[in-house]
XYZ file of C-alpha atoms in Angstrom:
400
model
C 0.000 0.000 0.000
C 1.547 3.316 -1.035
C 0.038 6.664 0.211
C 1.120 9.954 1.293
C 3.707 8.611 3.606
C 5.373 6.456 1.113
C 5.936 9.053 -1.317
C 7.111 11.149 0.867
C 9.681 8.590 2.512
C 10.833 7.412 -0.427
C 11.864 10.760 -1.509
C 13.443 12.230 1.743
C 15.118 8.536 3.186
C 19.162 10.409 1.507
C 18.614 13.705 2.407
C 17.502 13.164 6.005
C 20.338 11.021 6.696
C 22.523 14.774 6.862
C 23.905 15.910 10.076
C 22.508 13.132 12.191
C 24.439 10.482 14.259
C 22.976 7.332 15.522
C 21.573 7.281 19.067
C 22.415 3.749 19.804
C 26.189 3.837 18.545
C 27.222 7.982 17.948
C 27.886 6.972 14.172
C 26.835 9.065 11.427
C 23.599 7.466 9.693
C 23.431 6.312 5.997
C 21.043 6.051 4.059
C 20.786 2.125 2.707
C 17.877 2.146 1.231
C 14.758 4.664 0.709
C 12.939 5.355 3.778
C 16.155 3.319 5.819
C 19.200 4.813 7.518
C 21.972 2.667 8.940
C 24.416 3.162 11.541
C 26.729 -0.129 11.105
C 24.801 -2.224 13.479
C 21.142 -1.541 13.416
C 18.484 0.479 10.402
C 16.347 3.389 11.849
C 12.953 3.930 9.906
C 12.108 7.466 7.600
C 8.732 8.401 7.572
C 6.977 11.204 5.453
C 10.778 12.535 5.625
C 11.084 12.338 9.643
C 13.774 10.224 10.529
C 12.970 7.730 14.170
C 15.613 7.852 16.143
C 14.253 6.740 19.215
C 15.917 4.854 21.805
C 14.494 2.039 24.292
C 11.516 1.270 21.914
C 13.769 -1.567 19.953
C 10.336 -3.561 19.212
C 8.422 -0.797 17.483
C 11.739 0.807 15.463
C 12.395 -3.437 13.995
C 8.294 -3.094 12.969
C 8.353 -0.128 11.501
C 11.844 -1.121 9.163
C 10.009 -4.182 8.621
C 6.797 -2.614 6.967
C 9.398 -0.148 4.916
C 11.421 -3.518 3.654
C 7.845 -4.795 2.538
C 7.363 -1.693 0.907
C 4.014 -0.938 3.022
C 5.636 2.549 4.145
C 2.018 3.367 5.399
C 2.255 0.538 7.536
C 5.224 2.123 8.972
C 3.452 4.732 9.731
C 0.541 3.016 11.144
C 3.189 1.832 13.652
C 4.632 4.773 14.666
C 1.628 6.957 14.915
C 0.610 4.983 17.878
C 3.236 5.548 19.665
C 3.265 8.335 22.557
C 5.295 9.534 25.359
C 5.490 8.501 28.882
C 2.881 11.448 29.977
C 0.193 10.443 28.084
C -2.829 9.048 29.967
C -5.602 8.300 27.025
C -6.418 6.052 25.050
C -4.500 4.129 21.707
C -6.356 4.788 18.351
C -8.119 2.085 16.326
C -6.113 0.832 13.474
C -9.029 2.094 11.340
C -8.879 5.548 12.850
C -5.256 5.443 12.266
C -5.086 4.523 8.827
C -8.156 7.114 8.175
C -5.604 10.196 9.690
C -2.972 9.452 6.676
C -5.389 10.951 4.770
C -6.906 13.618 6.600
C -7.730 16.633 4.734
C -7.086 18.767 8.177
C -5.540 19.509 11.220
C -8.642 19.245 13.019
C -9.615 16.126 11.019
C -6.040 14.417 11.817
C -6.115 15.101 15.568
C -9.489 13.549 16.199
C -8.638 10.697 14.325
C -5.548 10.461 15.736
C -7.279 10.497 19.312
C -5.022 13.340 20.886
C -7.854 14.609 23.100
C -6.281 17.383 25.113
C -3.094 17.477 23.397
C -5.418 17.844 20.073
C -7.133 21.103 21.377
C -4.018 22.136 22.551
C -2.539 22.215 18.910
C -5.522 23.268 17.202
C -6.039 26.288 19.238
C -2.273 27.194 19.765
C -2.522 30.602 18.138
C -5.134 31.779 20.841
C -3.879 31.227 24.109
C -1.835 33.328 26.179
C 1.282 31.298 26.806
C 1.495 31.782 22.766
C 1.568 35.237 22.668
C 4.813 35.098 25.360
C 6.713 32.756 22.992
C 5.709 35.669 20.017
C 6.662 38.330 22.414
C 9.927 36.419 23.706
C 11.107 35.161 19.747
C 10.543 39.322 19.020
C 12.839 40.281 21.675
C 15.361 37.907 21.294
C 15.145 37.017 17.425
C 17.615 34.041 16.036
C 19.131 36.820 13.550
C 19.374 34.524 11.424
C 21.169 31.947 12.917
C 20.493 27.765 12.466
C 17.007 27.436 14.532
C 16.587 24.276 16.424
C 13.479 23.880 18.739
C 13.482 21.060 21.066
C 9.946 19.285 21.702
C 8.616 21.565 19.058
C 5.560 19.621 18.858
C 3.310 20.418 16.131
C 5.999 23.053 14.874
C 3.974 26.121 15.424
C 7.062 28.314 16.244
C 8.821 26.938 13.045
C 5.965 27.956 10.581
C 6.282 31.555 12.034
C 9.721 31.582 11.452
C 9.280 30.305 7.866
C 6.864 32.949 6.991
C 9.195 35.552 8.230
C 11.554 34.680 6.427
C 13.853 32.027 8.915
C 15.166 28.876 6.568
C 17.244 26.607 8.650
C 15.368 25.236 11.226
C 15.112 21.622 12.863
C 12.586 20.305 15.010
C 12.811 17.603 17.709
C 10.216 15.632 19.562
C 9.509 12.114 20.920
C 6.324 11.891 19.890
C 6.517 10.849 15.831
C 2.499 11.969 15.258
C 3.140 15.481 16.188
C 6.158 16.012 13.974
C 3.529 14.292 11.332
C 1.184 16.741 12.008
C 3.941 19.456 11.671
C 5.464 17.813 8.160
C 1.641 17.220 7.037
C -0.562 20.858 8.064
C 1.885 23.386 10.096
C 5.652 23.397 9.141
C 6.124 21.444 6.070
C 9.599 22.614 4.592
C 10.855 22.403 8.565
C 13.517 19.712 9.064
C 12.474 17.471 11.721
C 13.616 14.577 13.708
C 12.112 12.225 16.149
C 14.536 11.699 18.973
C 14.219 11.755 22.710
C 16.288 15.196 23.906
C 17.314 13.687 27.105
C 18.677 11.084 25.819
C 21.696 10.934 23.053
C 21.467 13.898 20.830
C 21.196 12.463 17.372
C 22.078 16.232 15.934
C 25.375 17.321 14.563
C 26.222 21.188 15.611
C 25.347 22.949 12.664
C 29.226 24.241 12.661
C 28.172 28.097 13.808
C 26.084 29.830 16.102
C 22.931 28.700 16.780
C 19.746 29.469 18.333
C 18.000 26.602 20.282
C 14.474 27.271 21.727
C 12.215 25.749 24.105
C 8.889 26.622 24.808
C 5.865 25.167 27.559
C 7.981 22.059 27.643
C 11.000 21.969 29.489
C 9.108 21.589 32.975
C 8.092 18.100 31.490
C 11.418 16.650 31.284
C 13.816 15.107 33.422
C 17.546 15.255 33.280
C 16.929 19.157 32.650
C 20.354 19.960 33.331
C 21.697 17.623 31.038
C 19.172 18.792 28.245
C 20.015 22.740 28.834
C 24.144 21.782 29.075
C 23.572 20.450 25.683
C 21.444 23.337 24.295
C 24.164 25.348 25.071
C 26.898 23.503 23.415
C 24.701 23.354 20.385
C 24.299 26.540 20.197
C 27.762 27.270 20.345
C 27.055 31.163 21.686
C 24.408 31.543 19.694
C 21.766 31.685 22.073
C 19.725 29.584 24.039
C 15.811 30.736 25.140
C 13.681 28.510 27.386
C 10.172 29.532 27.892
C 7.176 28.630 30.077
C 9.046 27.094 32.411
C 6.348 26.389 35.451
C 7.188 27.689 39.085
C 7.043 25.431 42.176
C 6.733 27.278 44.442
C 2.519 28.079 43.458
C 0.606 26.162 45.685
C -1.523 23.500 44.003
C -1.534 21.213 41.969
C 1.523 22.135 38.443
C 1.758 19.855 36.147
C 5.372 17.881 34.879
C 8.349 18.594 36.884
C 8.759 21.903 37.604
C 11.098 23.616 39.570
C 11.226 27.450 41.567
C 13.047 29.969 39.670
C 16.121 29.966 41.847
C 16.341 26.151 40.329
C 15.594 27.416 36.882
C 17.934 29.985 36.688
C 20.683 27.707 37.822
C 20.645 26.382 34.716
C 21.351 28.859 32.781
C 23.585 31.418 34.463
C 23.524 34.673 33.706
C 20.011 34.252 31.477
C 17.568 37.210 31.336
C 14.793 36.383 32.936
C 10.759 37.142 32.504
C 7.574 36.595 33.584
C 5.367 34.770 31.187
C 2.699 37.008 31.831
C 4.423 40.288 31.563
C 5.615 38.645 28.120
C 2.011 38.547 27.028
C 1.266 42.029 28.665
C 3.521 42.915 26.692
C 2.629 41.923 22.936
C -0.613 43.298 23.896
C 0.692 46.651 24.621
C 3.688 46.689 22.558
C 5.705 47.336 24.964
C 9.520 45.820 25.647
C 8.999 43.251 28.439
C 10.976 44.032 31.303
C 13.893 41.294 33.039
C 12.853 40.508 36.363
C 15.531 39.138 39.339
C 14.433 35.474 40.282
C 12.959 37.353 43.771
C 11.125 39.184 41.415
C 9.486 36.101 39.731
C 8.501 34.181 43.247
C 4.936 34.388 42.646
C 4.786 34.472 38.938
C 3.148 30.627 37.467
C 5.680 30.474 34.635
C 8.759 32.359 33.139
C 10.824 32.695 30.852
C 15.011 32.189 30.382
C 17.021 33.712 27.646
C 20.643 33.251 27.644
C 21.673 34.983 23.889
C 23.644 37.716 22.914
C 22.207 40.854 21.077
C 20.857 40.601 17.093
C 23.886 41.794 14.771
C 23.232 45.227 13.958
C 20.985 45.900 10.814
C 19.298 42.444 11.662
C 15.286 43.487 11.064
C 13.487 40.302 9.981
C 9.578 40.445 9.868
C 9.089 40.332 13.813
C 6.819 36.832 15.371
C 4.599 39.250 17.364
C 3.094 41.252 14.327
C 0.835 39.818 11.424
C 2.693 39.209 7.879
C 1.510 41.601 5.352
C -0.080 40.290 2.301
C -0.847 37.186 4.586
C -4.623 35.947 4.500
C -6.101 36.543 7.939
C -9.151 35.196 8.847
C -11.654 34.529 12.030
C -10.348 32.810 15.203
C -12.600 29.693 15.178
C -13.139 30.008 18.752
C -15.252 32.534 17.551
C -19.274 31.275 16.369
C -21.550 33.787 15.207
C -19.568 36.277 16.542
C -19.664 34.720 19.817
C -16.378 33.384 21.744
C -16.627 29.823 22.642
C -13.874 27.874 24.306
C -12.466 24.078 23.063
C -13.955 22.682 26.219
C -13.884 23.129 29.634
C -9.979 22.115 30.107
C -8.541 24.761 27.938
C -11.032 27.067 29.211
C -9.791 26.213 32.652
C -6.106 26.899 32.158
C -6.263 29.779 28.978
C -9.662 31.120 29.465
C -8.435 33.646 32.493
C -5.714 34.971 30.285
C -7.556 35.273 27.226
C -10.307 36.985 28.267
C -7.818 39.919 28.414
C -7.618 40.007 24.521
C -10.642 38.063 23.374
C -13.798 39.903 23.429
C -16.900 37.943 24.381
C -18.776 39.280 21.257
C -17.283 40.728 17.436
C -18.797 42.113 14.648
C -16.210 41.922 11.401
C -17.816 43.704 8.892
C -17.507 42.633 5.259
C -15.200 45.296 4.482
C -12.551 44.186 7.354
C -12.913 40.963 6.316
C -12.176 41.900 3.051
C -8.835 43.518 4.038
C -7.899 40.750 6.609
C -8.355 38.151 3.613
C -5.813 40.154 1.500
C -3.716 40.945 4.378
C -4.039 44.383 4.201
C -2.878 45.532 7.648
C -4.998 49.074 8.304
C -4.946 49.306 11.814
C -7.991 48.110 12.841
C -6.741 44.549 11.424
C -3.641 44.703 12.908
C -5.301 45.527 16.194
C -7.311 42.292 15.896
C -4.581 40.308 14.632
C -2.152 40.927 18.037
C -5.738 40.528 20.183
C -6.604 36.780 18.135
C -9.346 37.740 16.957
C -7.644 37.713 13.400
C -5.546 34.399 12.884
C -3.029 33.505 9.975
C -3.649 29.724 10.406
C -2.498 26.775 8.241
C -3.944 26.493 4.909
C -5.690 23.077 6.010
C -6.427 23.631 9.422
């Protein structure tokens, strides 16, 4: 059976071999074969152009070669589709639902399918919460000028399609999970590199050879061995910069979810960082205002912040900037919006996003033919910019 996965391993097996070293052994990967990469000792599975290079699952990386030495590269994907991190709770897919998400038409289509419940509304409605506008507001203060981008646990590659539009062309994209970097490849950040690896384990990632910039956003909190995972963020990056953002406080009382730590702990990892208050980082898109650095005493009863350890843009360095709309981009209607009413995903995202939003996202709009007119042909007059930093206005995915 040949689909839209086995076209697109077939044609990507060569070129994502480059820059990547085996996690098992540390040698450089080959390809030997389309949609195969060797290392000397075992073969690692390409699918729709992501290379698997995760460790500890040897069962599920022998199926998935398997299905591509059959030639059944959607069956290789079938495989690794179901697979998930060690955080998630809900249930496996059918096979049937499975195989129906190859070819999904949408984002919104593949998630349900896909069953990512929570995780699903989460990517779907990425562009309207407030923890999004903080990575915007951060990535505009502290831009990768143009330097090699890598995000680790980019998920769905939301920060990597907002790069590409403005005008950002190297950047890789690392998660665990294989069906959100198919989501990415598929609906969000198609001409992103991307790579399924586990970051706390064995780097599969060459330096790129010069600077870098290596990003992490609403993530970092989840992982263990953080010190290990920010020591080698800052090798990559070689000076180049490292930003880390969301990163949840312990000390709030209640219930946090992952593994957070108190800023003290968070700044230890990366001396000398600026630091931020997620919040203030939304504040200040909103206003358009520079955020201001706060002192870890500073950020004691703040629920998140932010940690950017990066040197200055070169001077002359003025790239489209993340927290403003790209002109001549089609803008349309936040779909949280029905009938001009706002209506939230469900009572979970409303729960943690809802408070936040509700600072930007008016209960009630009225977008009159005429600014919908101009938001369609991206024709920023103020009024559609205005709507476009408050949500209201989204440059989404073609398909989503």
């Amino acid at each position: 059976m040949r689909g839209p996965a086995g076209r697109a391993t077939a044609a990507d097996a060569a070129p994502a071999a480059a820059g990547l070293v085996s996690p098992g052994n540390g040698a450089p990967l080959r390809s030997c074969g389309p949609g195969l990469l060797s290392d000397g000792e075992r073969r690692w599975p390409v699918v729709a152009g992501v290379p698997w290079l995760r460790t500890g699952r040897e069962e599920l990386r022998e199926r998935a070669v398997r299905r591509i030495e059959e030639g059944d590269p959607d069956g290789a994907a079938l495989v690794l589709l179901a697979d998930t991190d060690d955080w998630w709770d809900g249930p496996v897919p059918s096979p049937g639902a499975l195989r129906a998400a190859l070819r999904a038409a949408t984002l919104r289509e593949a998630v349900t399918l896909l069953g990512m419940g929570r995780v699903g509304t989460y990517f779907l409605h990425r562009w309207s919460d407030p923890t999004w506008l903080a990575v915007l507001a951060l990535t505009a203060r502290h831009s990768p000028a143009g330097r090699p981008v890598l995000e680790l646990a980019c998920g769905a590659g939301h920060l990597l399609r907002e790069l590409h539009l403005r005008g950002h062309r190297d950047l890789t994209g690392i998660d665990v999970v294989f069906a959100k970097l198919w989501l990415a490849r598929r609906f969000v950040a198609p001409r992103a590199r991307l790579v399924c690896a586990d970051v706390t384990a064995s780097w599969p990632l060459l330096p790129p050879g010069r600077p870098a910039y290596v990003a992490c956003h609403d993530a970092l909190y989840f992982l263990p061995r953080k010190e290990e995972v920010v020591r080698r963020a800052v090798a990559y990056a070689a000076g180049g910069g490292v930003v880390l953002g969301h990163c949840h406080n312990a000390l709030l009382p209640g219930p946090v979810a992952g593994l957070p730590l108190d800023p003290a702990g968070w700044c230890a990892l990366l001396p000398g960082a600026v630091c931020y208050d997620d919040a203030d980082l939304t504040r200040a898109l909103l206003s358009e205002t520079p955020p201001r650095p706060r002192t870890p005493g500073e950020l004691a009863g703040c629920e998140a912040l932010a940690l950017v350890g990066a040197p200055p843009p070169p001077p002359g360095y003025g790239p489209r900037s993340p927290d403003r709309p790209v002109p001549g981009r089609p803008l349309r209607p936040n779909p949280l919006y029905h009938d001009g009413l706002l209506r939230w995903p469900g009572e979970r995202w409303r729960d943690e996003y809802g408070p936040g939003a509700r600072a930007y996202l008016p209960e009630r709009v009225a977008l009159s033919p005429a600014l919908l007119a101009d938001a369609r042909a991206g024709r920023l007059t103020p009024r559609v910019a205005d709507l476009a930093r408050r949500r209201v206005l989204l440059d989404l995915p073609e398909r989503w």
